[in-house]
Coordinates of C-alpha atoms in Angstrom, one line a residue:
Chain A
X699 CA 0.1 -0.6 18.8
X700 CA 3.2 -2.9 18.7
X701 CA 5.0 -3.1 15.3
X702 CA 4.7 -6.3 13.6
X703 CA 8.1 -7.6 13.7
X704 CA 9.5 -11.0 13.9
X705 CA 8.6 -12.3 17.7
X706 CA 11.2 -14.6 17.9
X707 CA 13.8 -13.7 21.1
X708 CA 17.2 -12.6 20.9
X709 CA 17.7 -13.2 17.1
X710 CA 19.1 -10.2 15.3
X711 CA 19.1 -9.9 11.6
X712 CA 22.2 -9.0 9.9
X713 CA 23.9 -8.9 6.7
X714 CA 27.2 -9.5 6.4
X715 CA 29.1 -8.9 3.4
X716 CA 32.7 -10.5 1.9
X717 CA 34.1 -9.1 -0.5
X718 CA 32.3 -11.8 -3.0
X719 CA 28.8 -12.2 -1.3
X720 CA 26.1 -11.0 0.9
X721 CA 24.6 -12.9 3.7
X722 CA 21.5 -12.0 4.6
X723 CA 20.8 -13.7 8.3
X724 CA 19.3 -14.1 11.8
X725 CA 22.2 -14.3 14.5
X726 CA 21.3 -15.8 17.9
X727 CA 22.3 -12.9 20.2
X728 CA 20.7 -14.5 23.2
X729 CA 23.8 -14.9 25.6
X730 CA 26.1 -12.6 23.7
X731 CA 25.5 -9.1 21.7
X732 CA 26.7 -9.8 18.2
X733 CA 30.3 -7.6 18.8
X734 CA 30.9 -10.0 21.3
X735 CA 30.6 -13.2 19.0
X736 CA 32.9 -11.4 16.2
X737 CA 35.1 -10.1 18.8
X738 CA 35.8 -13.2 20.1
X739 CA 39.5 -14.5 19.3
X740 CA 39.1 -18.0 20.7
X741 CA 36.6 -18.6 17.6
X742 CA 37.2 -17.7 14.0
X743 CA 33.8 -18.8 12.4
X744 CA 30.4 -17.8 13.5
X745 CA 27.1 -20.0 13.1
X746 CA 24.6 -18.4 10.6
X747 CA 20.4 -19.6 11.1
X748 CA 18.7 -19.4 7.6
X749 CA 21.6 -17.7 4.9
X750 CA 20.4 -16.1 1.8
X751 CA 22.7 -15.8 -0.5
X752 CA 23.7 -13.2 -3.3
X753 CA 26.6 -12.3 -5.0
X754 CA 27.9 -8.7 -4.7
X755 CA 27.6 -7.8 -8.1
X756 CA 23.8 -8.6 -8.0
X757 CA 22.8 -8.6 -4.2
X758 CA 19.1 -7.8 -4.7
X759 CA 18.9 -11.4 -6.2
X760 CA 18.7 -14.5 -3.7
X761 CA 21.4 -17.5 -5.3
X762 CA 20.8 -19.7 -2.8
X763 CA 19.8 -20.2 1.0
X764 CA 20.5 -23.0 4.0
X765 CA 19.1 -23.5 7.1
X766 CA 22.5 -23.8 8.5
X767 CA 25.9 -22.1 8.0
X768 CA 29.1 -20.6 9.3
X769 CA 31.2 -17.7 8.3
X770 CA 35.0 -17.4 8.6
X771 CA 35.2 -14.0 10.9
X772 CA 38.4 -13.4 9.3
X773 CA 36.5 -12.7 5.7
X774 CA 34.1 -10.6 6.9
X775 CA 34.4 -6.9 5.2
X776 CA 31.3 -5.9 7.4
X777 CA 28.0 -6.8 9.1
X778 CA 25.5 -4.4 8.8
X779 CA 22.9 -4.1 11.4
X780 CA 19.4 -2.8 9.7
X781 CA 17.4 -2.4 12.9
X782 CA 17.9 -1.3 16.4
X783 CA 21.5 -1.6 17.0
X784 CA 20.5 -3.7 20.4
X785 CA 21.8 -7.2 19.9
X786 CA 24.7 -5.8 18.3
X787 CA 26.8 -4.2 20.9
X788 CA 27.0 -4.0 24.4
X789 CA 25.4 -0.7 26.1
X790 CA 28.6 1.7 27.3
X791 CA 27.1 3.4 30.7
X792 CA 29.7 6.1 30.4
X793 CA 30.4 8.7 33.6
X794 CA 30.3 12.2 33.3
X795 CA 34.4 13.5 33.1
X796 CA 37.0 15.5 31.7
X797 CA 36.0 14.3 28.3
X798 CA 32.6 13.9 26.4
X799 CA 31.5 11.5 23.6
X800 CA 32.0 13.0 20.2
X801 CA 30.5 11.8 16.7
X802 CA 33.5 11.8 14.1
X803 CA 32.5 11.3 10.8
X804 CA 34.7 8.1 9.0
X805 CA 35.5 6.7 5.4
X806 CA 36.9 3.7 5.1
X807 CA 37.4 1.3 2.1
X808 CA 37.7 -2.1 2.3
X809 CA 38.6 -4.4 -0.8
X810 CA 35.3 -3.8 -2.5
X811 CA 33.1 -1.2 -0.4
X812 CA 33.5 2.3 0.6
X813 CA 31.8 2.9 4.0
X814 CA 30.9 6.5 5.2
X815 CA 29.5 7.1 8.6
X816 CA 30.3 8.1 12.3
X817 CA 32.3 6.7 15.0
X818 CA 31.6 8.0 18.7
X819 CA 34.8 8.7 20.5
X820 CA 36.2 10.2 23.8
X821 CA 39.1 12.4 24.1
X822 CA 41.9 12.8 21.3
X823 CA 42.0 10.5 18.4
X824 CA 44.7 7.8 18.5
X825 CA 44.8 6.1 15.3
X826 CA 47.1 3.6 16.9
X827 CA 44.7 2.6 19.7
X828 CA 41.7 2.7 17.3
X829 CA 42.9 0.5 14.4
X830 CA 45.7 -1.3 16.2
X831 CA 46.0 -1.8 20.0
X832 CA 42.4 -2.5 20.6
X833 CA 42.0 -5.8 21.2
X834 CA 37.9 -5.4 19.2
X835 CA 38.6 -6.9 15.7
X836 CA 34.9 -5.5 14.5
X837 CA 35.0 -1.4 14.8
X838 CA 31.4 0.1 15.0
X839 CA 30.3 2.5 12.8
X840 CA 26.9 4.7 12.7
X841 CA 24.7 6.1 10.3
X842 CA 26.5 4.0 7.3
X843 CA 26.2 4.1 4.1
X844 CA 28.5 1.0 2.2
X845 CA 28.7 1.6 -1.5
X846 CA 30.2 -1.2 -3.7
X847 CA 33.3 0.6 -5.5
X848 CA 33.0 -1.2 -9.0
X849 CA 28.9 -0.2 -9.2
X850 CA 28.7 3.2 -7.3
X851 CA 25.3 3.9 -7.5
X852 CA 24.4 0.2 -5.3
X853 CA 24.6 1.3 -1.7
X854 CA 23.8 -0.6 1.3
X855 CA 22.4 1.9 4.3
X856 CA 21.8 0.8 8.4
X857 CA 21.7 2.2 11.3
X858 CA 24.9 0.5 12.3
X859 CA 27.7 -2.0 10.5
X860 CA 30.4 -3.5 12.5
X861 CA 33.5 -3.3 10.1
X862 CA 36.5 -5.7 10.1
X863 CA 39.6 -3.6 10.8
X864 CA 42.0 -6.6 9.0
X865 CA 40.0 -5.5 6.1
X866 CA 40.4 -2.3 6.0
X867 CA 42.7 -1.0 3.3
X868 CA 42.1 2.4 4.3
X869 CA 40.7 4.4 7.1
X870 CA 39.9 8.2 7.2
X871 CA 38.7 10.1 10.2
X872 CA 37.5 14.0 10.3
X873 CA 39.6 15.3 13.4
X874 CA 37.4 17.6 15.3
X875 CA 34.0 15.8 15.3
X876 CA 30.8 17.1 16.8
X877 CA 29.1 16.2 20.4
X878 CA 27.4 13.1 20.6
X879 CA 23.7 13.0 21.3
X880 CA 23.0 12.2 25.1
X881 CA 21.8 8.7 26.2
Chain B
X1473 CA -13.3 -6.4 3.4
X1474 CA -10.6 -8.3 0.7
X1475 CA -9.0 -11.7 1.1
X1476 CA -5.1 -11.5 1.8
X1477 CA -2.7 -14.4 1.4
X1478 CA 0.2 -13.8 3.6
X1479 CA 3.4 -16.1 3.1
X1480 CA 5.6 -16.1 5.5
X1481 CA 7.7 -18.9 7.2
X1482 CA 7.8 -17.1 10.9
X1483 CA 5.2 -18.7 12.1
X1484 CA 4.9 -16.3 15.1
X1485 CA 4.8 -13.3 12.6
X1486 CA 2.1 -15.2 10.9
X1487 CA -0.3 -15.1 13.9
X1488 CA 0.3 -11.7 14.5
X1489 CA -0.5 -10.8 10.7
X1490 CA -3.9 -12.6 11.2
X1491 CA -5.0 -11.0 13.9
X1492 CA -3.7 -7.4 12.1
X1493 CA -5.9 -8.0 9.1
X1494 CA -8.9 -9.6 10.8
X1495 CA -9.1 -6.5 13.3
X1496 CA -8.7 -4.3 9.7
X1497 CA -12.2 -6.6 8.9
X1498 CA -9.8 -8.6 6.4
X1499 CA -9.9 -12.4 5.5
X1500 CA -6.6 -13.3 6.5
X1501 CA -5.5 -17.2 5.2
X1502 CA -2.0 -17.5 6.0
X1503 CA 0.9 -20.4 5.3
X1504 CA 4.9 -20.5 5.9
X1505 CA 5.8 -22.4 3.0
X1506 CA 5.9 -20.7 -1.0
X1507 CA 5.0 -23.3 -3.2
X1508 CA 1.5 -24.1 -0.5
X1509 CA 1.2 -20.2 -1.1
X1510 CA 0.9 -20.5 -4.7
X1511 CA -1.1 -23.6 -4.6
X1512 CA -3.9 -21.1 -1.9
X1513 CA -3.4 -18.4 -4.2
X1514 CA -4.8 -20.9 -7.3
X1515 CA -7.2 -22.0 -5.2
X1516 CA -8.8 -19.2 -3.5
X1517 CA -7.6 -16.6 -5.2
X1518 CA -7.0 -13.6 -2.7
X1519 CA -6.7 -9.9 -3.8
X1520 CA -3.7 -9.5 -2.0
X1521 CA -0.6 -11.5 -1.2
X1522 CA 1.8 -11.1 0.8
X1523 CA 4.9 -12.4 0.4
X1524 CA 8.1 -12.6 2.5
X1525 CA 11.3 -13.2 0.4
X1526 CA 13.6 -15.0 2.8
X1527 CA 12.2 -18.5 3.0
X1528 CA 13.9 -21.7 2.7
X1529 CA 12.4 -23.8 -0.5
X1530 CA 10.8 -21.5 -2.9
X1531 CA 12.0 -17.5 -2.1
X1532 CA 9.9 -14.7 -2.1
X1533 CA 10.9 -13.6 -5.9
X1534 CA 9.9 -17.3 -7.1
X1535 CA 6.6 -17.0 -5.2
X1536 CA 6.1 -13.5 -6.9
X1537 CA 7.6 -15.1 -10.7
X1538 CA 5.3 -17.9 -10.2
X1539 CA 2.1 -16.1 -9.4
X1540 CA 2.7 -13.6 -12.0
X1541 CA 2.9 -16.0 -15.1
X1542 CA 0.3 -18.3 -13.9
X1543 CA -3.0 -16.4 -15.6
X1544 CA -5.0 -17.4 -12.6
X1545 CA -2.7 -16.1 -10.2
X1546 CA -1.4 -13.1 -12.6
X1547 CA -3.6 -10.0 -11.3
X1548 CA -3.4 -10.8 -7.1
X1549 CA -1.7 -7.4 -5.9
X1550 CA 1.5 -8.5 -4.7
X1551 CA 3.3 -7.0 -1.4
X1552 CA 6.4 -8.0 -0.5
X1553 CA 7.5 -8.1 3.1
X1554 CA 10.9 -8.4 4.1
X1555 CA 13.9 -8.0 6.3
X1556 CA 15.8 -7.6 3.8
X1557 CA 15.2 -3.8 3.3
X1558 CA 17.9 -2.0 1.2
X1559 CA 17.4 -0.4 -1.9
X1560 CA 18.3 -3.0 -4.0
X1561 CA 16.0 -5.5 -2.3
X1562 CA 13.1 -2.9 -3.5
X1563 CA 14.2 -2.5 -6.3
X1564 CA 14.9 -6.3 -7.5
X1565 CA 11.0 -6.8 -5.5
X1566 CA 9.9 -4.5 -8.0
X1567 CA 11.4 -5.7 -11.1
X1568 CA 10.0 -9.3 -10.2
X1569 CA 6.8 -7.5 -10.4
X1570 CA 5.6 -7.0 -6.8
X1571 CA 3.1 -4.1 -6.7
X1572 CA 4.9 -2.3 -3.5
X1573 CA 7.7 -3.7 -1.2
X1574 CA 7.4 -3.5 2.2
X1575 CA 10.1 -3.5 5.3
X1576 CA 9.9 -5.4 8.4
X1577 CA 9.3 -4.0 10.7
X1578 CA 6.1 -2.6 9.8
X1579 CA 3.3 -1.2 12.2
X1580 CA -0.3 -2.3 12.0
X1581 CA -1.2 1.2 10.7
X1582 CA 1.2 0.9 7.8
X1583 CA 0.0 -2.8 6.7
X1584 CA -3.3 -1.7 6.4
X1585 CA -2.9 1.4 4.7
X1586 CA -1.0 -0.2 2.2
X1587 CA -3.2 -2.9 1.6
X1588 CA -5.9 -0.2 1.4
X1589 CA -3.8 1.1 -1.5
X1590 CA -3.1 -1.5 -3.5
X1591 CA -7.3 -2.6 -3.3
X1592 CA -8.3 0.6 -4.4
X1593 CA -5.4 0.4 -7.5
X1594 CA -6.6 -3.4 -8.1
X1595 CA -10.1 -2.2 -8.7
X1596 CA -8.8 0.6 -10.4
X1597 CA -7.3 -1.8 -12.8
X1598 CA -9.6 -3.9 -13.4
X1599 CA -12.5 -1.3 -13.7
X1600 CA -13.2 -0.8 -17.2
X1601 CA -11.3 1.6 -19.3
X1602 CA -14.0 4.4 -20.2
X1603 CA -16.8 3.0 -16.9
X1604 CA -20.4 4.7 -17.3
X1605 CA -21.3 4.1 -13.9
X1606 CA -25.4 5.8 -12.7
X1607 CA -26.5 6.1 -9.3
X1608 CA -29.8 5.9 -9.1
X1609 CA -32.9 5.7 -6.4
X1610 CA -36.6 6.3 -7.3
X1611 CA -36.9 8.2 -4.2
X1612 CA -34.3 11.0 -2.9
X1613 CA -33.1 11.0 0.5
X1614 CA -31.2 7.8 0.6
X1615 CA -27.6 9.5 -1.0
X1616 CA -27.4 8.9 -4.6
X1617 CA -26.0 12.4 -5.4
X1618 CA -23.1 12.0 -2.2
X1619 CA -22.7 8.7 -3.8
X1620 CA -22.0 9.7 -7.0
X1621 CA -19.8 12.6 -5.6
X1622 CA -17.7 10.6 -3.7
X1623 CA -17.4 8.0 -6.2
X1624 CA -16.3 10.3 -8.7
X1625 CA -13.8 12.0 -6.4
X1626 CA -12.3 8.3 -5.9
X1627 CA -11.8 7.2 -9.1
X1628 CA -10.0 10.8 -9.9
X1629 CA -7.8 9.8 -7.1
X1630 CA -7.1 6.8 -8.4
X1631 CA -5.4 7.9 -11.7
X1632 CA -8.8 8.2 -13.7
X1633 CA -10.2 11.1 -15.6
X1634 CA -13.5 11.8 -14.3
X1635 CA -16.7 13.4 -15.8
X1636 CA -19.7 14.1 -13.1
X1637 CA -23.3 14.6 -14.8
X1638 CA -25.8 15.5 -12.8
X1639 CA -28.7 14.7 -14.6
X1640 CA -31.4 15.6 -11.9
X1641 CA -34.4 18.0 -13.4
X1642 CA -35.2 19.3 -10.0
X1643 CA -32.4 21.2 -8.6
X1644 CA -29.4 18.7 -8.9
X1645 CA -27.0 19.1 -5.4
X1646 CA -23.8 17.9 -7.1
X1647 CA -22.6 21.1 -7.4
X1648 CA -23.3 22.4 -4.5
X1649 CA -21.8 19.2 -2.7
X1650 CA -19.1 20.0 -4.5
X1651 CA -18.9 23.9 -3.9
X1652 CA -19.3 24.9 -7.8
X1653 CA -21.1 27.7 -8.7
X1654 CA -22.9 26.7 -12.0
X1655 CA -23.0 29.6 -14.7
X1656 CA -24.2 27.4 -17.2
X1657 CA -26.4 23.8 -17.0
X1658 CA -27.0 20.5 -19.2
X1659 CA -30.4 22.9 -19.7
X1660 CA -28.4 25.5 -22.2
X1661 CA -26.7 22.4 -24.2
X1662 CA -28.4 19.3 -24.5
X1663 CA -32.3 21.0 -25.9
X1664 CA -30.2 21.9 -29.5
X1665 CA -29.1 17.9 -29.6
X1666 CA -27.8 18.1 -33.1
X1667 CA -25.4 21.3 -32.3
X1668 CA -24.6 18.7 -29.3
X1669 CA -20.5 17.7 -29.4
X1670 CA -17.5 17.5 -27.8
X1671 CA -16.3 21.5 -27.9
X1672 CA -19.6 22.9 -26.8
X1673 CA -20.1 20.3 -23.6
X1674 CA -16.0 21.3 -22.5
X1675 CA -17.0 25.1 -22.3
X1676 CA -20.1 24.2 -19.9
X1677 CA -18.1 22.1 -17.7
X1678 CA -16.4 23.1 -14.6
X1679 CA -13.5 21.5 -12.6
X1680 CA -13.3 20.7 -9.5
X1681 CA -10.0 20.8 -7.0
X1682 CA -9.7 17.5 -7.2
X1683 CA -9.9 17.3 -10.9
X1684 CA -13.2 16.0 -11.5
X1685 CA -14.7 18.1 -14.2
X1686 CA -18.9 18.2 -14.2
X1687 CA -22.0 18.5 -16.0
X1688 CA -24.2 20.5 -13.4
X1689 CA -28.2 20.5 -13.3
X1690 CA -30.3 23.5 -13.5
X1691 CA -31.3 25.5 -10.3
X1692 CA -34.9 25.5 -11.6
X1693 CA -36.7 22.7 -12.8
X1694 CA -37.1 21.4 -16.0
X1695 CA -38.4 19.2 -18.6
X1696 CA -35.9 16.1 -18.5
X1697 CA -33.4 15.4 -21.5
X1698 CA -34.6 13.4 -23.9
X1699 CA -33.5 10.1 -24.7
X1700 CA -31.4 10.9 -27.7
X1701 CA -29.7 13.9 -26.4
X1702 CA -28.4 11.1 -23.3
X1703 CA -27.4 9.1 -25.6
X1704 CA -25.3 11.5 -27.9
X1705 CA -23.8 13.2 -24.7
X1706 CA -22.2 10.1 -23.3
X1707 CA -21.2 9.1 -26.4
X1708 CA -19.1 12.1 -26.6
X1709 CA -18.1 12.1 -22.7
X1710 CA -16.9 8.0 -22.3
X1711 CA -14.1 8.2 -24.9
X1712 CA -12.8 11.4 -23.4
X1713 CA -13.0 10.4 -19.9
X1714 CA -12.2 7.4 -17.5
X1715 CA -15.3 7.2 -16.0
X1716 CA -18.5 8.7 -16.9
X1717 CA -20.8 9.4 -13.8
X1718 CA -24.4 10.0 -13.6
X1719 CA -26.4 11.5 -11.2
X1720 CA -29.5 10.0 -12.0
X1721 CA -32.9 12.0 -10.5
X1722 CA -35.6 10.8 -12.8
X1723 CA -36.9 7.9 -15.0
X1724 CA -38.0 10.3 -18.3
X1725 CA -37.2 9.4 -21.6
X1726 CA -33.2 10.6 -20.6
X1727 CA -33.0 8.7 -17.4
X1728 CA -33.7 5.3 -19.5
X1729 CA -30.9 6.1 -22.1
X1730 CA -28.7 7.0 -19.4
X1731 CA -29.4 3.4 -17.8
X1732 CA -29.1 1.9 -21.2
X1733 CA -25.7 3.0 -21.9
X1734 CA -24.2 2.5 -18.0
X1735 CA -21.7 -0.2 -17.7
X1736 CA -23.2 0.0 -14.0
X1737 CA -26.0 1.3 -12.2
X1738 CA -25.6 1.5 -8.5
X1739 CA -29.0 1.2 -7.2
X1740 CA -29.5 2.8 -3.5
X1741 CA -31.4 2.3 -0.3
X1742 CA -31.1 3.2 2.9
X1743 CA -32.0 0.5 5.9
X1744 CA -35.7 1.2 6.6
X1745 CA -38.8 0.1 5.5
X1746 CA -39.7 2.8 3.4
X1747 CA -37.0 2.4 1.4
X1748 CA -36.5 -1.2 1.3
X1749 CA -40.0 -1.1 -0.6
X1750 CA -38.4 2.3 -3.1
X1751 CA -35.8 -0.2 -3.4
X1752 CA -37.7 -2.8 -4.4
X1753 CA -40.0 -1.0 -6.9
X1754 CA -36.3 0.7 -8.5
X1755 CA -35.5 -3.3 -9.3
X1756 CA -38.4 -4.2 -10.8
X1757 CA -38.5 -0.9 -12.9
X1758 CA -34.6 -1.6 -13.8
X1759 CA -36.2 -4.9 -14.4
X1760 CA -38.8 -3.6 -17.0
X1761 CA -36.3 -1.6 -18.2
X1762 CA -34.3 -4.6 -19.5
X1763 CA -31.1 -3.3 -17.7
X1764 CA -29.3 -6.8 -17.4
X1765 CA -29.2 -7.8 -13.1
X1766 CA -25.8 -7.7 -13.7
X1767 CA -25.1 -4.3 -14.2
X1768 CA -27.1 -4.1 -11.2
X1769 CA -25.2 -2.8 -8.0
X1770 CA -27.1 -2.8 -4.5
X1771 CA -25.6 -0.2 -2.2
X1772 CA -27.1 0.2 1.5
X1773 CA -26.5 3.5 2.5
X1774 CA -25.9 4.9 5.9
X1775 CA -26.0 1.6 7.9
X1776 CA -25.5 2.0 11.6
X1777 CA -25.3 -0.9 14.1
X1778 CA -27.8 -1.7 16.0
X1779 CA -30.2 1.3 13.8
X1780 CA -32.5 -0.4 11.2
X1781 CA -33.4 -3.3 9.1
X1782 CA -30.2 -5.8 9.2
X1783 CA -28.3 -6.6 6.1
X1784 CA -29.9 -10.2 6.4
X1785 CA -33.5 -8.4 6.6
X1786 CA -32.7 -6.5 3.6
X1787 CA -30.9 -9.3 1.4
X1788 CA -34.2 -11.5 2.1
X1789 CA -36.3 -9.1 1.2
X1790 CA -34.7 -8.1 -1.7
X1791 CA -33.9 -11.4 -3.0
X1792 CA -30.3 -10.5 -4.1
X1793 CA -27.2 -9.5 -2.1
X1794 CA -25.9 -6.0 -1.4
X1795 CA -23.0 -5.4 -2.9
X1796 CA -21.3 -3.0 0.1
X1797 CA -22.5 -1.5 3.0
X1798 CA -21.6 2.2 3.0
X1799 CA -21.9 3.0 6.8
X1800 CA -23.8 6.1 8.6
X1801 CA -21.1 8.7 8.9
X1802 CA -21.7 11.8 11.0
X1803 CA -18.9 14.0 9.5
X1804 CA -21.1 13.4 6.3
X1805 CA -23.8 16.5 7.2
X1806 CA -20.7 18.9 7.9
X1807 CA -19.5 17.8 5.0
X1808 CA -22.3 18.6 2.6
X1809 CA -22.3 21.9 4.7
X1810 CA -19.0 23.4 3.4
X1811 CA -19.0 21.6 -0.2
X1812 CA -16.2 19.6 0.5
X1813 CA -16.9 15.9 0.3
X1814 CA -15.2 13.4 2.8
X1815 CA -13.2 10.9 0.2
X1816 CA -11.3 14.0 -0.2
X1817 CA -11.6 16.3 3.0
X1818 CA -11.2 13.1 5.1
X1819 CA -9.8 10.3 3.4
X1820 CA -9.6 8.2 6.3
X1821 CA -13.9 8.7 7.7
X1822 CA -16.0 5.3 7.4
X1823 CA -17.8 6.4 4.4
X1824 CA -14.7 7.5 2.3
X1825 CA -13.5 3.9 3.3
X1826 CA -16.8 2.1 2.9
X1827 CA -16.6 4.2 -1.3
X1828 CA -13.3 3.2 -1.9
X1829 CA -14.9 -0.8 -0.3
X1830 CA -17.2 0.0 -3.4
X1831 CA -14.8 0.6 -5.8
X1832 CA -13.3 -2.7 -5.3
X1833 CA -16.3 -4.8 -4.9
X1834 CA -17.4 -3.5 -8.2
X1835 CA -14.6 -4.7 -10.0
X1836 CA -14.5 -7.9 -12.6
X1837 CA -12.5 -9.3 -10.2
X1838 CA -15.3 -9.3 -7.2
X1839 CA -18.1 -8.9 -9.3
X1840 CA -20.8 -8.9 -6.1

């Protein structure tokens, strides 16, 4: 039996957080997966459908919604992905080679969150090339768990967030990793 | 089955929840806008709504606010439905008062076990505190001890202490239905009436797995209680337990007390001719009796389709409307067979379903 689930194409539901507010969203992925629209440097805002609105400090609590809005990319601390991740990013087809994909487990803290999950990687870590060089503003992370720093026990958990690297304060990566799951 | 109230503003999840509920034999009336939910729920009052919380206007949690402090809207059993599925959203759900939170997506399966949930706690709730509830047939052979069994079994499940009496005179079956092996019987106690009280009836009781404790009947027959011992043993039982409930085999002196004192008396047939007329002659007795009609509960038993007199045939003929059709289920005869009765061995057959139908259609709230 199909689950019931909202039947309307190509929008992905997302929260995104500031450091002030939570979004909660639909995001028209139809022509591009969500990465893609953050990613983009030609455009610094991106168009919201139907925001709810709560403040961080209370973000059970709806303050206020529209119909229509836009968020400045450049505020964005994260956007956390509840469902499938598809929508979100594009699907890697990687080839078989010297190196495999390998799950290494992250923390990173932003201005208000702490986010712990896993990162899939090939070959050596380069710090430079992940945080720096990489033209991708929005890093994807798996298995997340965001918890606001000033109330600890309020944690946000998805299947996959999409952090901001300008917002990172701090980034910590375990070294060695473990294999990545196949497909 | 129930009436559900879904609000939602996808109109396309909307259809889809329709069809869900109406293939789970639910009345589904559904709208995308909050403050037209609240005005259907004030209008047709619905056991269950359901409630999305991101919609533009009034959000779920004023939907929930509103229908809980309006007192014609205040005991609907409220899920909430949402995309919006972190712990906090469940929890701040919850706080608003919602009876269970829900995350999209959800499967069919999952929606209509949960609305099976919260119907069974609704009537649960709204049952009253310390029910005496009798099943009762003039004639055997129709279910009024499985009945009884299985109703007992659900109302344990639901949260309530539960005392089973098998009042019968001619070789009760509760226990055996429920694999007890009775040492001692109502026989032993309820003769010396005025030694009758609350310490003596506990050490002739026996508990059931599930919790249920019971009164059982003697093997042998014999002369029925009187009227005054009935009387004085449910007085001691109903402020002990949750729910008092009687076997009833017999109309003697005891049987008439114990009818006196029910809150409800579940009156059974089964869809033939024969016992459409028992049926009829147990109404008219109840009738003569003075038991008020609406204590009265009809219950058809064992009702296959296409098999038997229809529930029109039987409504006409009876004059009054059946309260819930508890349907023909085969794994019932195993069942009896190992003691193990099916609201608890399989929670999920047609007649565990079509008991737990008849725990909610008995409540204030349906009052059939």
């Amino acid at each position: 039996m199909p689950e019931i689930t909202s039947t309307r194409r190509r929008m992905l539901q997302v929260d995104f957080f500031t450091h002030a507010h939570r979004l909660s969203t639909q995001v028209n992925v139809y022509g591009q997966p969500l990465a893609d629209q953050l990613n983009d440097p030609r455009v610094s805002w991106i168009e919201l459908e139907s925001a709810y609105i709560s403040r961080i400090e209370q973000p059970g609590e709806i303050i206020a919604d529209y119909a229509l809005s836009a968020l400045r990319k450049g505020n964005i601390a994260f956007a956390m992905i509840s469902g499938a991740a598809e929508g979100a990013i594009k699907k890697v087809a990687y080839t078989s080679g010297f190196y495999t994909k390998r799950l290494h487990q992250v923390f990173a803290a932003t201005g208000s969150f702490e986010i712990t999950g896993h990162i899939e990687l090939m070959g050596k870590i380069d710090l430079y090339t992940l945080l720096v060089a990489s033209t991708e503003r929005f890093m994807p992370v798996l298995g997340t768990i965001a918890t606001i720093s000033a109330l600890p026990t309020t944690r946000f958990s998805a299947g996959m967030v999409l952090i901001n690297k300008d917002a990172l304060e701090a980034f910590c990566i375990e070294e060695k990793g473990q294999p990545a799951p196949e497909g | 089955m129930a009436r559900i109230l879904v609000i939602d503003d996808d109109l396309d999840l909307l259809q889809m929840m329709t069809l869900m509920l109406q293939r789970g034999g639910h009345e589904a009336i559904v709208t995308g806008d909050g403050a037209d939910g609240i005005a259907k729920a004030r209008q047709l009052h619905p056991e269950v709504a359901i409630v999305d919380l991101m919609m533009p206007g009034l959000n779920g949690f004023q939907v929930v606010h509103q229908l809980r402090h309006n007192p014609a809207t205040a005991d609907i059993s409220i899920m909430v439905l949402s995309a919006r599925a972190q712990l906090v959203d469940r929890d701040a759900a919850m706080a608003a008062h919602a009876d269970v939170y829900m995350a999209k997506p959800i499967s069919p399966a999952e929606l209509l076990q949960a609305i099976k949930e919260l119907l069974v706690k609704h009537s649960q709730a709204t049952l009253p505190p310390n029910l005496v509830l009798t099943s009762f047939s003039l004639r055997g052979g129709v279910g009024t001890t499985t009945i009884a069994v299985n109703t007992a079994l659900a109302l344990q499940q639901a949260g309530r202490q539960v005392c089973l009496v098998d009042l019968c005179v001619k070789s009760g079956h509760v226990a055996m239905q429920l694999r007890l092996k009775a040492q001692v019987t109502w026989a032993e106690v309820l003769p010396q009436v005025n030694n009758l009280s609350l310490e003596a009836t506990k050490q002739i009781l026996l508990r059931h797995a599930s919790g249920v404790w019971v009164l059982p009947s003697p093997f042998l027959p014999m002369p029925p209680p009187s009227g005054e011992a009935i009387t004085r043993l449910v007085g001691i039982l109903k402020p002990e337990f949750g729910a008092t409930i009687i076997d009833l085999g017999s109309l003697g002196e005891g049987g008439r007390a114990a009818l006196a004192v029910s809150d409800l008396v579940l009156t059974i047939l089964s869809p033939e001719v024969a016992s459409l007329q028992t049926c009829a002659a147990t109404l008219r007795t109840l009738r003569a009796l003075n038991v008020p009609d609406e204590k009265i509960v009809l219950v058809a038993n064992n009702v296959a389709p296409r098999f038997g007199l229809s529930t029109a045939a039987l409504e006409k003929a009876l004059g009054r409307s059946l309260c819930v059709n508890l349907p023909y289920d085969e794994a019932q005869a195993h069942a009896l067979g190992q003691g193990s009765p099916l609201i608890a061995s399989q929670p999920d057959s047609p007649l565990a379903d079509g008991v737990r139908q008849l725990l909610h259609a008995i409540s204030p709230a349906r009052s059939c």
